[in-house]
Structures are given as structure tokens and as C-alpha cells.
């Protein structure tokens, strides 16, 4: 499972004001909501503030997860964001647990400077899920 994880970290770049109202949350796929929910639970367990949903990061994570799924290529985005990606985990909890069990991914998940998040997952026709979560200050 950990062999299918990848990680990148880039600092700076400010994107739009984080959005967290009910209308935005309703636009999330349940899997996207669960990725963020599990991530924020892990942050809370470590005394960190929850990350706020950012629609630009959501679009970016969706675009990148879709690209990885279509190309069947586990590769990081060239965007200047903190990012965890994975392939093959069966559900959002399994993806977050895998990231938390990897020191570099865990560092992204628990980075106290990050305040914004976007996440997505797409699945190939044969059932292989690709996961992407992105972070910004």
C-alpha cells in the first residue's frame, strides 16, 4: 500500500479566500467530503486547527486526480501546492491512514502552516482509485 504513495511539498502561493459555507459543502462528492473530514480529524487529534475547504484547491485536486486516473499515472502536479497522492486504497479512510503512516505525507497532513484544502478521488473503469489532496497556507 505505501509503495503506491507519492508526496510533494511546495511553499507560498496564496489562493482565494477559503470557502466553507453549506452551499459549497453540498457541491462536494461524499468521498471528497470524507477525505477532508478524516484529514481534519487527524489534525484535531494532534491539536491542530481544521483545514478550510478552498474551491480553487478543489478544482485543482479534481483536475489532477482525473488526469492521473485517465492516464493511469501516479505523478504530482506542477502547481505550487503541498500535495499527497495515492493509488489503490479502497476508501477515503484507507487513503488517509496510508498517508498518516508515511512520514512525508504525515508532515503535509499535520503542517501547522497549511490552512486550506482541496481533495478528490477518481476511479478507473477497472476499479483502481486515484487520490489527491492539496494544501495551501
Coordinates of C-alpha atoms in Angstrom, one line a residue:
X1 CA 0.0 0.0 0.0
X2 CA 2.7 2.5 0.9
X3 CA 4.5 1.7 -2.3
X4 CA 1.7 3.4 -4.2
X5 CA 2.1 6.7 -2.3
X6 CA 3.8 9.8 -3.6
X7 CA 4.5 13.2 -2.0
X8 CA 5.5 16.7 -2.9
X9 CA 5.7 19.9 -0.8
X10 CA 6.0 23.5 -2.1
X11 CA 5.5 26.6 -0.1
X12 CA 4.0 30.0 -0.7
X13 CA 1.4 31.0 -3.4
X14 CA -1.8 32.4 -2.0
X15 CA -5.1 31.4 -3.5
X16 CA -8.6 32.8 -3.0
X17 CA -10.3 33.1 0.4
X18 CA -11.3 29.8 1.8
X19 CA -14.9 28.8 1.5
X20 CA -16.7 26.6 4.0
X21 CA -20.4 27.5 3.8
X22 CA -23.1 24.9 3.4
X23 CA -23.6 25.6 -0.3
X24 CA -20.0 24.8 -1.1
X25 CA -20.0 21.7 1.1
X26 CA -23.1 20.5 -0.8
X27 CA -21.2 20.6 -4.1
X28 CA -18.7 18.0 -2.7
X29 CA -18.9 14.4 -3.7
X30 CA -19.3 12.3 -0.5
X31 CA -15.9 10.8 -1.0
X32 CA -14.3 14.3 -1.2
X33 CA -16.1 15.3 2.0
X34 CA -14.8 12.2 3.8
X35 CA -11.2 12.7 2.7
X36 CA -11.3 16.2 4.2
X37 CA -13.2 15.1 7.3
X38 CA -10.7 12.3 8.0
X39 CA -7.8 14.7 7.5
X40 CA -9.3 17.2 9.9
X41 CA -9.9 14.5 12.5
X42 CA -6.2 13.6 12.3
X43 CA -5.3 17.3 12.7
X44 CA -7.6 17.7 15.7
X45 CA -6.0 14.6 17.3
X46 CA -2.7 16.4 17.1
X47 CA -4.0 19.7 18.4
X48 CA -4.2 21.5 15.1
X49 CA -6.9 23.6 13.6
X50 CA -9.1 22.1 10.8
X51 CA -8.3 23.0 7.2
X52 CA -10.8 25.1 5.4
X53 CA -12.3 24.0 2.1
X54 CA -10.9 26.1 -0.8
X55 CA -12.7 25.8 -4.1
X56 CA -9.7 26.6 -6.2
X57 CA -7.8 23.7 -4.5
X58 CA -10.9 21.5 -5.0
X59 CA -10.8 22.3 -8.7
X60 CA -7.1 21.7 -8.8
X61 CA -7.3 18.4 -6.9
X62 CA -10.2 17.2 -9.1
X63 CA -8.4 18.1 -12.3
X64 CA -5.2 16.3 -11.2
X65 CA -7.0 13.2 -9.8
X66 CA -8.9 13.0 -13.1
X67 CA -5.7 13.3 -15.1
X68 CA -4.0 10.6 -13.1
X69 CA -7.0 8.3 -13.5
X70 CA -7.2 8.8 -17.2
X71 CA -3.5 8.5 -17.8
X72 CA -3.1 5.8 -15.1
X73 CA -0.1 7.7 -13.9
X74 CA 0.7 8.4 -10.3
X75 CA 2.5 11.7 -10.7
X76 CA 2.5 15.1 -8.9
X77 CA 1.0 18.2 -10.2
X78 CA 3.3 21.0 -11.3
X79 CA 1.2 23.5 -9.3
X80 CA 2.8 25.2 -6.3
X81 CA 0.9 23.4 -3.6
X82 CA 1.5 20.8 -0.9
X83 CA 0.2 17.6 -2.2
X84 CA -0.3 14.0 -1.3
X85 CA -1.3 11.5 -4.0
X86 CA -2.1 7.8 -3.8
X87 CA -3.4 4.9 -5.8
X88 CA -5.3 1.7 -4.9
X89 CA -6.7 2.5 -1.5
X90 CA -10.3 1.2 -1.2
X91 CA -11.8 4.2 0.5
X92 CA -11.0 7.6 1.9
X93 CA -10.2 6.4 5.4
X94 CA -7.7 3.9 4.0
X95 CA -6.1 6.7 1.9
X96 CA -5.7 9.0 4.9
X97 CA -4.4 6.2 7.1
X98 CA -1.8 5.3 4.5
X99 CA -0.7 9.0 4.3
X100 CA -0.5 9.2 8.1
X101 CA 1.7 6.1 8.1
X102 CA 4.2 7.8 5.8
X103 CA 6.4 10.4 7.4
X104 CA 6.5 12.8 4.4
X105 CA 2.7 12.6 3.8
X106 CA 2.0 12.9 7.5
X107 CA 4.1 16.1 7.6
X108 CA 1.9 17.5 4.9
X109 CA -1.3 16.5 6.7
X110 CA -0.1 17.9 10.0
X111 CA 1.7 21.0 8.7
X112 CA 0.6 23.8 11.0
X113 CA 1.1 26.4 8.3
X114 CA -1.5 24.9 6.0
X115 CA -5.0 26.4 6.4
X116 CA -6.7 25.4 3.1
X117 CA -7.5 22.1 1.5
X118 CA -9.0 20.5 -1.6
X119 CA -9.3 16.8 -2.3
X120 CA -10.6 14.4 -4.9
X121 CA -10.7 10.8 -6.0
X122 CA -11.5 9.2 -9.3
X123 CA -11.7 5.5 -10.2
X124 CA -10.6 3.8 -13.4
X125 CA -13.1 1.6 -15.3
X126 CA -11.4 -1.5 -13.8
X127 CA -11.9 -0.1 -10.2
X128 CA -8.5 1.4 -9.4
X129 CA -9.0 4.6 -7.3
X130 CA -6.6 7.6 -7.6
X131 CA -6.4 10.0 -4.6
X132 CA -5.3 13.6 -4.4
X133 CA -5.3 16.1 -1.5
X134 CA -3.8 19.5 -1.9
X135 CA -2.8 22.2 0.8
X136 CA -2.0 25.9 0.9
X137 CA -1.4 28.4 3.6

